[in-house]
Amino acid sequence: MTDQKDPNASKDTGPESPVTTRRGIRSFVLRQGRMTEGQKKAYERSWPVYGLTREHGMIDPREVFGREAMLNLEIGFGMGKSLADMAEAAPEQDFIGVEVHLPGVGALLKEVEDRGLENVRVYSIDANDVIDLCLPDACLDRVMVFFPDPWHKKRHHKRRLIQPEFVQRIRHKLRVGGILHLATDWENYSEHMMEVMSDAEGFANTEAAGEFSPRPDDRPITKFEKRGERLGHGVWDLLFHRTN
């Protein structure tokens, strides 16, 4: 393992409360559910090694991973299979995942164990706290937000994660040239994302203005996405790079 804990540090007993320390509208509903026995055991074994918390403060990715490498952040990794697929396919890169739902954290840690992955670390707190309190500026090469809650009712659109203020905070964590990759299977949300990103200072579309991107080969297709495709649902990818 590359990030052994400081024996003098306070004992890390697990993820913190996911309630954000920032004021604002929460973009997720906490549906904890139950961990399976396998997820629970993987969590108990591997959280002390792969878990990160607010107590770690502003991290130095080189110390966390024990090397300097391309650094990816996935916000809301769900059950973690896609993140594990990406990490396994690119062992030369490092990946930080953020997910507030504990069964998903347990599922990812089980994938990490089963595949012997060393290039994954996990936060189980609000992504806003990770961005504001844990990641130094210009440390990320890529940020991924795949299939966030669409909050499809119009009165709930204010809860959507992809908003101008959030995008600007992400921008400061990306290096110049770094990529923000968004994907959704809700057409209305894709239009909202495109509007936000097209107006966002310091970002440029990797495609022509207003154009969606083909799915990159390194974004795995999820079971949920495959089922949607069979039902005729579309999927929209947006890739924008930081210009300044």
mmCIF file of N, CA and C in Angstrom, residues 21-129:
data_model
loop_
_atom_site.group_PDB
_atom_site.id
_atom_site.type_symbol
_atom_site.label_atom_id
_atom_site.label_comp_id
_atom_site.label_asym_id
_atom_site.label_seq_id
_atom_site.Cartn_x
_atom_site.Cartn_y
_atom_site.Cartn_z
ATOM 1 N N THR A 21 -20.338 21.345 5.086
ATOM 2 C CA THR A 21 -20.045 22.428 6.000
ATOM 3 C C THR A 21 -20.324 23.771 5.350
ATOM 4 N N ARG A 22 -20.649 23.756 4.056
ATOM 5 C CA ARG A 22 -20.970 24.982 3.343
ATOM 6 C C ARG A 22 -22.470 25.188 3.361
ATOM 7 N N ARG A 23 -22.890 26.454 3.296
ATOM 8 C CA ARG A 23 -24.306 26.737 3.189
ATOM 9 C C ARG A 23 -24.715 26.620 1.728
ATOM 10 N N GLY A 24 -25.944 26.216 1.501
ATOM 11 C CA GLY A 24 -26.414 26.126 0.128
ATOM 12 C C GLY A 24 -27.427 25.014 -0.030
ATOM 13 N N ILE A 25 -27.895 24.849 -1.259
ATOM 14 C CA ILE A 25 -28.897 23.836 -1.568
ATOM 15 C C ILE A 25 -28.202 22.516 -1.836
ATOM 16 N N ARG A 26 -28.633 21.476 -1.154
ATOM 17 C CA ARG A 26 -28.028 20.163 -1.370
ATOM 18 C C ARG A 26 -28.508 19.581 -2.689
ATOM 19 N N SER A 27 -27.584 19.024 -3.464
ATOM 20 C CA SER A 27 -27.917 18.511 -4.798
ATOM 21 C C SER A 27 -28.190 17.016 -4.788
ATOM 22 N N PHE A 28 -28.188 16.397 -3.602
ATOM 23 C CA PHE A 28 -28.423 14.958 -3.536
ATOM 24 C C PHE A 28 -29.396 14.647 -2.413
ATOM 25 N N VAL A 29 -30.038 13.499 -2.511
ATOM 26 C CA VAL A 29 -30.873 12.969 -1.444
ATOM 27 C C VAL A 29 -30.126 11.791 -0.843
ATOM 28 N N LEU A 30 -29.993 11.784 0.467
ATOM 29 C CA LEU A 30 -29.221 10.724 1.115
ATOM 30 C C LEU A 30 -30.082 9.481 1.264
ATOM 31 N N ARG A 31 -29.791 8.470 0.442
ATOM 32 C CA ARG A 31 -30.507 7.192 0.494
ATOM 33 C C ARG A 31 -29.490 6.118 0.883
ATOM 34 N N GLN A 32 -29.262 5.959 2.175
ATOM 35 C CA GLN A 32 -28.157 5.101 2.579
ATOM 36 C C GLN A 32 -28.389 3.632 2.239
ATOM 37 N N GLY A 33 -29.570 3.106 2.545
ATOM 38 C CA GLY A 33 -29.769 1.694 2.281
ATOM 39 C C GLY A 33 -28.849 0.837 3.136
ATOM 40 N N ARG A 34 -28.804 -0.435 2.848
ATOM 41 C CA ARG A 34 -27.981 -1.373 3.617
ATOM 42 C C ARG A 34 -26.808 -1.862 2.785
ATOM 43 N N MET A 35 -25.667 -1.963 3.414
ATOM 44 C CA MET A 35 -24.528 -2.608 2.769
ATOM 45 C C MET A 35 -24.757 -4.110 2.752
ATOM 46 N N THR A 36 -24.304 -4.761 1.693
ATOM 47 C CA THR A 36 -24.262 -6.212 1.718
ATOM 48 C C THR A 36 -23.131 -6.633 2.664
ATOM 49 N N GLU A 37 -23.111 -7.894 3.009
ATOM 50 C CA GLU A 37 -22.054 -8.367 3.910
ATOM 51 C C GLU A 37 -20.685 -8.189 3.271
ATOM 52 N N GLY A 38 -20.601 -8.452 1.953
ATOM 53 C CA GLY A 38 -19.324 -8.285 1.259
ATOM 54 C C GLY A 38 -18.872 -6.841 1.231
ATOM 55 N N GLN A 39 -19.813 -5.927 0.988
ATOM 56 C CA GLN A 39 -19.475 -4.509 0.984
ATOM 57 C C GLN A 39 -19.022 -4.052 2.368
ATOM 58 N N LYS A 40 -19.718 -4.506 3.392
ATOM 59 C CA LYS A 40 -19.387 -4.113 4.760
ATOM 60 C C LYS A 40 -17.986 -4.585 5.147
ATOM 61 N N LYS A 41 -17.666 -5.819 4.812
ATOM 62 C CA LYS A 41 -16.346 -6.353 5.167
ATOM 63 C C LYS A 41 -15.244 -5.642 4.389
ATOM 64 N N ALA A 42 -15.503 -5.365 3.109
ATOM 65 C CA ALA A 42 -14.506 -4.640 2.319
ATOM 66 C C ALA A 42 -14.298 -3.245 2.875
ATOM 67 N N TYR A 43 -15.392 -2.601 3.274
ATOM 68 C CA TYR A 43 -15.309 -1.272 3.862
ATOM 69 C C TYR A 43 -14.485 -1.291 5.150
ATOM 70 N N GLU A 44 -14.764 -2.268 6.007
ATOM 71 C CA GLU A 44 -14.045 -2.353 7.284
ATOM 72 C C GLU A 44 -12.554 -2.600 7.072
ATOM 73 N N ARG A 45 -12.215 -3.415 6.079
ATOM 74 C CA ARG A 45 -10.806 -3.717 5.816
ATOM 75 C C ARG A 45 -10.090 -2.561 5.124
ATOM 76 N N SER A 46 -10.755 -1.933 4.181
ATOM 77 C CA SER A 46 -10.036 -1.053 3.250
ATOM 78 C C SER A 46 -10.242 0.442 3.462
ATOM 79 N N TRP A 47 -11.289 0.838 4.187
ATOM 80 C CA TRP A 47 -11.447 2.275 4.420
ATOM 81 C C TRP A 47 -10.220 2.895 5.090
ATOM 82 N N PRO A 48 -9.620 2.271 6.108
ATOM 83 C CA PRO A 48 -8.445 2.893 6.736
ATOM 84 C C PRO A 48 -7.280 3.100 5.772
ATOM 85 N N VAL A 49 -7.242 2.365 4.678
ATOM 86 C CA VAL A 49 -6.148 2.483 3.713
ATOM 87 C C VAL A 49 -6.502 3.453 2.595
ATOM 88 N N TYR A 50 -7.718 3.338 2.055
ATOM 89 C CA TYR A 50 -8.088 4.085 0.857
ATOM 90 C C TYR A 50 -9.005 5.274 1.135
ATOM 91 N N GLY A 51 -9.534 5.378 2.353
ATOM 92 C CA GLY A 51 -10.462 6.451 2.660
ATOM 93 C C GLY A 51 -9.758 7.755 3.002
ATOM 94 N N LEU A 52 -10.350 8.862 2.562
ATOM 95 C CA LEU A 52 -9.882 10.202 2.895
ATOM 96 C C LEU A 52 -11.021 10.963 3.567
ATOM 97 N N THR A 53 -10.677 11.843 4.504
ATOM 98 C CA THR A 53 -11.688 12.595 5.239
ATOM 99 C C THR A 53 -11.306 14.066 5.313
ATOM 100 N N ARG A 54 -12.246 14.872 5.801
ATOM 101 C CA ARG A 54 -11.951 16.287 6.008
ATOM 102 C C ARG A 54 -10.771 16.475 6.951
ATOM 103 N N GLU A 55 -10.597 15.533 7.870
ATOM 104 C CA GLU A 55 -9.496 15.653 8.843
ATOM 105 C C GLU A 55 -8.131 15.649 8.168
ATOM 106 N N HIS A 56 -8.046 15.087 6.974
ATOM 107 C CA HIS A 56 -6.779 15.105 6.249
ATOM 108 C C HIS A 56 -6.438 16.511 5.765
ATOM 109 N N GLY A 57 -7.431 17.392 5.749
ATOM 110 C CA GLY A 57 -7.201 18.753 5.292
ATOM 111 C C GLY A 57 -6.868 18.805 3.808
ATOM 112 N N MET A 58 -6.156 19.848 3.406
ATOM 113 C CA MET A 58 -5.761 20.025 2.010
ATOM 114 C C MET A 58 -4.670 19.000 1.700
ATOM 115 N N ILE A 59 -4.966 18.083 0.792
ATOM 116 C CA ILE A 59 -4.035 16.980 0.546
ATOM 117 C C ILE A 59 -2.947 17.380 -0.450
ATOM 118 N N ASP A 60 -1.875 16.644 -0.418
ATOM 119 C CA ASP A 60 -0.861 16.680 -1.473
ATOM 120 C C ASP A 60 -0.994 15.354 -2.212
ATOM 121 N N PRO A 61 -1.543 15.358 -3.429
ATOM 122 C CA PRO A 61 -1.774 14.084 -4.133
ATOM 123 C C PRO A 61 -0.517 13.233 -4.263
ATOM 124 N N ARG A 62 0.643 13.856 -4.367
ATOM 125 C CA ARG A 62 1.879 13.079 -4.491
ATOM 126 C C ARG A 62 2.147 12.285 -3.224
ATOM 127 N N GLU A 63 1.793 12.842 -2.075
ATOM 128 C CA GLU A 63 1.955 12.100 -0.822
ATOM 129 C C GLU A 63 0.884 11.033 -0.675
ATOM 130 N N VAL A 64 -0.346 11.352 -1.069
ATOM 131 C CA VAL A 64 -1.449 10.400 -0.939
ATOM 132 C C VAL A 64 -1.199 9.149 -1.770
ATOM 133 N N PHE A 65 -0.737 9.336 -3.014
ATOM 134 C CA PHE A 65 -0.561 8.211 -3.928
ATOM 135 C C PHE A 65 0.883 7.727 -4.009
ATOM 136 N N GLY A 66 1.799 8.467 -3.427
ATOM 137 C CA GLY A 66 3.195 8.055 -3.447
ATOM 138 C C GLY A 66 3.879 8.235 -4.784
ATOM 139 N N ARG A 67 3.326 9.107 -5.629
ATOM 140 C CA ARG A 67 3.926 9.345 -6.947
ATOM 141 C C ARG A 67 3.288 10.596 -7.540
ATOM 142 N N GLU A 68 3.833 11.047 -8.658
ATOM 143 C CA GLU A 68 3.219 12.128 -9.417
ATOM 144 C C GLU A 68 2.631 11.530 -10.683
ATOM 145 N N ALA A 69 1.335 11.706 -10.886
ATOM 146 C CA ALA A 69 0.648 11.086 -12.016
ATOM 147 C C ALA A 69 -0.570 11.917 -12.378
ATOM 148 N N MET A 70 -1.130 11.643 -13.558
ATOM 149 C CA MET A 70 -2.376 12.288 -13.947
ATOM 150 C C MET A 70 -3.429 12.000 -12.884
ATOM 151 N N LEU A 71 -4.134 13.050 -12.443
ATOM 152 C CA LEU A 71 -5.076 12.901 -11.338
ATOM 153 C C LEU A 71 -6.502 13.188 -11.810
ATOM 154 N N ASN A 72 -7.392 12.210 -11.577
ATOM 155 C CA ASN A 72 -8.795 12.290 -11.959
ATOM 156 C C ASN A 72 -9.665 12.349 -10.710
ATOM 157 N N LEU A 73 -10.753 13.120 -10.794
ATOM 158 C CA LEU A 73 -11.751 13.180 -9.731
ATOM 159 C C LEU A 73 -13.092 12.802 -10.323
ATOM 160 N N GLU A 74 -13.764 11.790 -9.741
ATOM 161 C CA GLU A 74 -15.134 11.493 -10.142
ATOM 162 C C GLU A 74 -16.063 11.840 -8.995
ATOM 163 N N ILE A 75 -17.029 12.690 -9.279
ATOM 164 C CA ILE A 75 -18.010 13.123 -8.289
ATOM 165 C C ILE A 75 -19.273 12.302 -8.472
ATOM 166 N N GLY A 76 -19.650 11.558 -7.419
ATOM 167 C CA GLY A 76 -20.840 10.722 -7.472
ATOM 168 C C GLY A 76 -20.619 9.463 -8.273
ATOM 169 N N PHE A 77 -19.790 8.550 -7.744
ATOM 170 C CA PHE A 77 -19.435 7.357 -8.523
ATOM 171 C C PHE A 77 -20.437 6.221 -8.389
ATOM 172 N N GLY A 78 -21.526 6.432 -7.657
ATOM 173 C CA GLY A 78 -22.559 5.397 -7.568
ATOM 174 C C GLY A 78 -22.047 4.144 -6.876
ATOM 175 N N MET A 79 -22.140 3.001 -7.543
ATOM 176 C CA MET A 79 -21.662 1.747 -6.975
ATOM 177 C C MET A 79 -20.206 1.464 -7.329
ATOM 178 N N GLY A 80 -19.568 2.364 -8.065
ATOM 179 C CA GLY A 80 -18.122 2.326 -8.200
ATOM 180 C C GLY A 80 -17.544 1.475 -9.307
ATOM 181 N N LYS A 81 -18.367 0.720 -10.024
ATOM 182 C CA LYS A 81 -17.787 -0.183 -11.025
ATOM 183 C C LYS A 81 -17.101 0.585 -12.148
ATOM 184 N N SER A 82 -17.729 1.657 -12.627
ATOM 185 C CA SER A 82 -17.117 2.417 -13.710
ATOM 186 C C SER A 82 -15.801 3.043 -13.276
ATOM 187 N N LEU A 83 -15.763 3.559 -12.056
ATOM 188 C CA LEU A 83 -14.516 4.129 -11.549
ATOM 189 C C LEU A 83 -13.442 3.058 -11.448
ATOM 190 N N ALA A 84 -13.814 1.878 -10.956
ATOM 191 C CA ALA A 84 -12.851 0.782 -10.878
ATOM 192 C C ALA A 84 -12.390 0.356 -12.269
ATOM 193 N N ASP A 85 -13.301 0.335 -13.230
ATOM 194 C CA ASP A 85 -12.929 -0.003 -14.611
ATOM 195 C C ASP A 85 -11.894 0.985 -15.147
ATOM 196 N N MET A 86 -12.136 2.281 -14.919
ATOM 197 C CA MET A 86 -11.202 3.294 -15.419
ATOM 198 C C MET A 86 -9.848 3.176 -14.740
ATOM 199 N N ALA A 87 -9.866 2.957 -13.427
ATOM 200 C CA ALA A 87 -8.605 2.846 -12.690
ATOM 201 C C ALA A 87 -7.819 1.610 -13.107
ATOM 202 N N GLU A 88 -8.521 0.506 -13.368
ATOM 203 C CA GLU A 88 -7.847 -0.717 -13.799
ATOM 204 C C GLU A 88 -7.267 -0.563 -15.199
ATOM 205 N N ALA A 89 -7.994 0.162 -16.061
ATOM 206 C CA ALA A 89 -7.549 0.338 -17.441
ATOM 207 C C ALA A 89 -6.400 1.332 -17.563
ATOM 208 N N ALA A 90 -6.215 2.176 -16.555
ATOM 209 C CA ALA A 90 -5.174 3.210 -16.608
ATOM 210 C C ALA A 90 -4.371 3.214 -15.313
ATOM 211 N N PRO A 91 -3.569 2.165 -15.074
ATOM 212 C CA PRO A 91 -2.819 2.091 -13.815
ATOM 213 C C PRO A 91 -1.789 3.197 -13.665
ATOM 214 N N GLU A 92 -1.460 3.868 -14.769
ATOM 215 C CA GLU A 92 -0.493 4.966 -14.713
ATOM 216 C C GLU A 92 -1.134 6.263 -14.226
ATOM 217 N N GLN A 93 -2.467 6.268 -14.065
ATOM 218 C CA GLN A 93 -3.189 7.442 -13.587
ATOM 219 C C GLN A 93 -3.714 7.191 -12.171
ATOM 220 N N ASP A 94 -4.045 8.275 -11.464
ATOM 221 C CA ASP A 94 -4.626 8.172 -10.131
ATOM 222 C C ASP A 94 -6.052 8.713 -10.152
ATOM 223 N N PHE A 95 -6.898 8.148 -9.266
ATOM 224 C CA PHE A 95 -8.324 8.457 -9.259
ATOM 225 C C PHE A 95 -8.800 8.703 -7.831
ATOM 226 N N ILE A 96 -9.511 9.797 -7.646
ATOM 227 C CA ILE A 96 -10.203 10.076 -6.391
ATOM 228 C C ILE A 96 -11.697 10.041 -6.672
ATOM 229 N N GLY A 97 -12.433 9.252 -5.896
ATOM 230 C CA GLY A 97 -13.881 9.163 -6.053
ATOM 231 C C GLY A 97 -14.587 9.792 -4.865
ATOM 232 N N VAL A 98 -15.718 10.415 -5.130
ATOM 233 C CA VAL A 98 -16.535 11.038 -4.085
ATOM 234 C C VAL A 98 -17.940 10.463 -4.170
ATOM 235 N N GLU A 99 -18.432 9.936 -3.051
ATOM 236 C CA GLU A 99 -19.780 9.360 -3.021
ATOM 237 C C GLU A 99 -20.295 9.402 -1.578
ATOM 238 N N VAL A 100 -21.512 9.916 -1.377
ATOM 239 C CA VAL A 100 -22.048 10.020 -0.020
ATOM 240 C C VAL A 100 -22.790 8.755 0.422
ATOM 241 N N HIS A 101 -23.137 7.874 -0.508
ATOM 242 C CA HIS A 101 -23.930 6.694 -0.165
ATOM 243 C C HIS A 101 -23.008 5.533 0.221
ATOM 244 N N LEU A 102 -23.107 5.103 1.463
ATOM 245 C CA LEU A 102 -22.159 4.119 1.991
ATOM 246 C C LEU A 102 -22.173 2.786 1.254
ATOM 247 N N PRO A 103 -23.322 2.249 0.803
ATOM 248 C CA PRO A 103 -23.248 1.009 0.030
ATOM 249 C C PRO A 103 -22.378 1.161 -1.219
ATOM 250 N N GLY A 104 -22.421 2.336 -1.858
ATOM 251 C CA GLY A 104 -21.554 2.579 -3.008
ATOM 252 C C GLY A 104 -20.090 2.614 -2.627
ATOM 253 N N VAL A 105 -19.794 3.214 -1.475
ATOM 254 C CA VAL A 105 -18.409 3.234 -0.995
ATOM 255 C C VAL A 105 -17.924 1.817 -0.727
ATOM 256 N N GLY A 106 -18.774 1.027 -0.058
ATOM 257 C CA GLY A 106 -18.404 -0.361 0.203
ATOM 258 C C GLY A 106 -18.223 -1.157 -1.073
ATOM 259 N N ALA A 107 -19.097 -0.909 -2.052
ATOM 260 C CA ALA A 107 -19.001 -1.629 -3.327
ATOM 261 C C ALA A 107 -17.711 -1.278 -4.054
ATOM 262 N N LEU A 108 -17.336 0.011 -4.058
ATOM 263 C CA LEU A 108 -16.088 0.400 -4.716
ATOM 264 C C LEU A 108 -14.891 -0.218 -4.003
ATOM 265 N N LEU A 109 -14.893 -0.191 -2.683
ATOM 266 C CA LEU A 109 -13.764 -0.760 -1.953
ATOM 267 C C LEU A 109 -13.645 -2.261 -2.205
ATOM 268 N N LYS A 110 -14.776 -2.935 -2.393
ATOM 269 C CA LYS A 110 -14.725 -4.363 -2.749
ATOM 270 C C LYS A 110 -14.100 -4.539 -4.130
ATOM 271 N N GLU A 111 -14.460 -3.668 -5.082
ATOM 272 C CA GLU A 111 -13.842 -3.709 -6.414
ATOM 273 C C GLU A 111 -12.337 -3.457 -6.307
ATOM 274 N N VAL A 112 -11.960 -2.496 -5.491
ATOM 275 C CA VAL A 112 -10.538 -2.180 -5.299
ATOM 276 C C VAL A 112 -9.787 -3.400 -4.774
ATOM 277 N N GLU A 113 -10.379 -4.080 -3.797
ATOM 278 C CA GLU A 113 -9.745 -5.284 -3.246
ATOM 279 C C GLU A 113 -9.679 -6.394 -4.291
ATOM 280 N N ASP A 114 -10.796 -6.660 -4.934
ATOM 281 C CA ASP A 114 -10.866 -7.780 -5.874
ATOM 282 C C ASP A 114 -9.903 -7.601 -7.045
ATOM 283 N N ARG A 115 -9.700 -6.361 -7.467
ATOM 284 C CA ARG A 115 -8.852 -6.091 -8.630
ATOM 285 C C ARG A 115 -7.422 -5.712 -8.254
ATOM 286 N N GLY A 116 -7.169 -5.565 -6.952
ATOM 287 C CA GLY A 116 -5.822 -5.197 -6.512
ATOM 288 C C GLY A 116 -5.412 -3.796 -6.951
ATOM 289 N N LEU A 117 -6.341 -2.855 -6.913
ATOM 290 C CA LEU A 117 -6.060 -1.490 -7.368
ATOM 291 C C LEU A 117 -5.347 -0.691 -6.283
ATOM 292 N N GLU A 118 -4.312 0.027 -6.678
ATOM 293 C CA GLU A 118 -3.585 0.893 -5.745
ATOM 294 C C GLU A 118 -3.752 2.375 -6.090
ATOM 295 N N ASN A 119 -4.452 2.663 -7.178
ATOM 296 C CA ASN A 119 -4.516 4.035 -7.681
ATOM 297 C C ASN A 119 -5.877 4.681 -7.460
ATOM 298 N N VAL A 120 -6.579 4.257 -6.401
ATOM 299 C CA VAL A 120 -7.903 4.793 -6.078
ATOM 300 C C VAL A 120 -7.932 5.246 -4.621
ATOM 301 N N ARG A 121 -8.527 6.430 -4.378
ATOM 302 C CA ARG A 121 -8.808 6.897 -3.024
ATOM 303 C C ARG A 121 -10.241 7.398 -3.005
ATOM 304 N N VAL A 122 -10.847 7.441 -1.818
ATOM 305 C CA VAL A 122 -12.281 7.678 -1.702
ATOM 306 C C VAL A 122 -12.595 8.703 -0.618
ATOM 307 N N TYR A 123 -13.478 9.633 -0.956
ATOM 308 C CA TYR A 123 -14.121 10.503 0.034
ATOM 309 C C TYR A 123 -15.590 10.114 0.127
ATOM 310 N N SER A 124 -16.147 10.154 1.351
ATOM 311 C CA SER A 124 -17.580 9.930 1.531
ATOM 312 C C SER A 124 -18.189 11.131 2.245
ATOM 313 N N ILE A 125 -17.992 12.302 1.654
ATOM 314 C CA ILE A 125 -18.570 13.549 2.140
ATOM 315 C C ILE A 125 -19.087 14.326 0.930
ATOM 316 N N ASP A 126 -19.805 15.395 1.202
ATOM 317 C CA ASP A 126 -20.314 16.246 0.129
ATOM 318 C C ASP A 126 -19.162 16.697 -0.757
ATOM 319 N N ALA A 127 -19.366 16.607 -2.058
ATOM 320 C CA ALA A 127 -18.326 17.016 -3.004
ATOM 321 C C ALA A 127 -17.929 18.475 -2.824
ATOM 322 N N ASN A 128 -18.861 19.305 -2.376
ATOM 323 C CA ASN A 128 -18.522 20.708 -2.134
ATOM 324 C C ASN A 128 -17.400 20.835 -1.111
ATOM 325 N N ASP A 129 -17.438 19.996 -0.088
ATOM 326 C CA ASP A 129 -16.390 20.043 0.934
ATOM 327 C C ASP A 129 -15.064 19.546 0.384
#
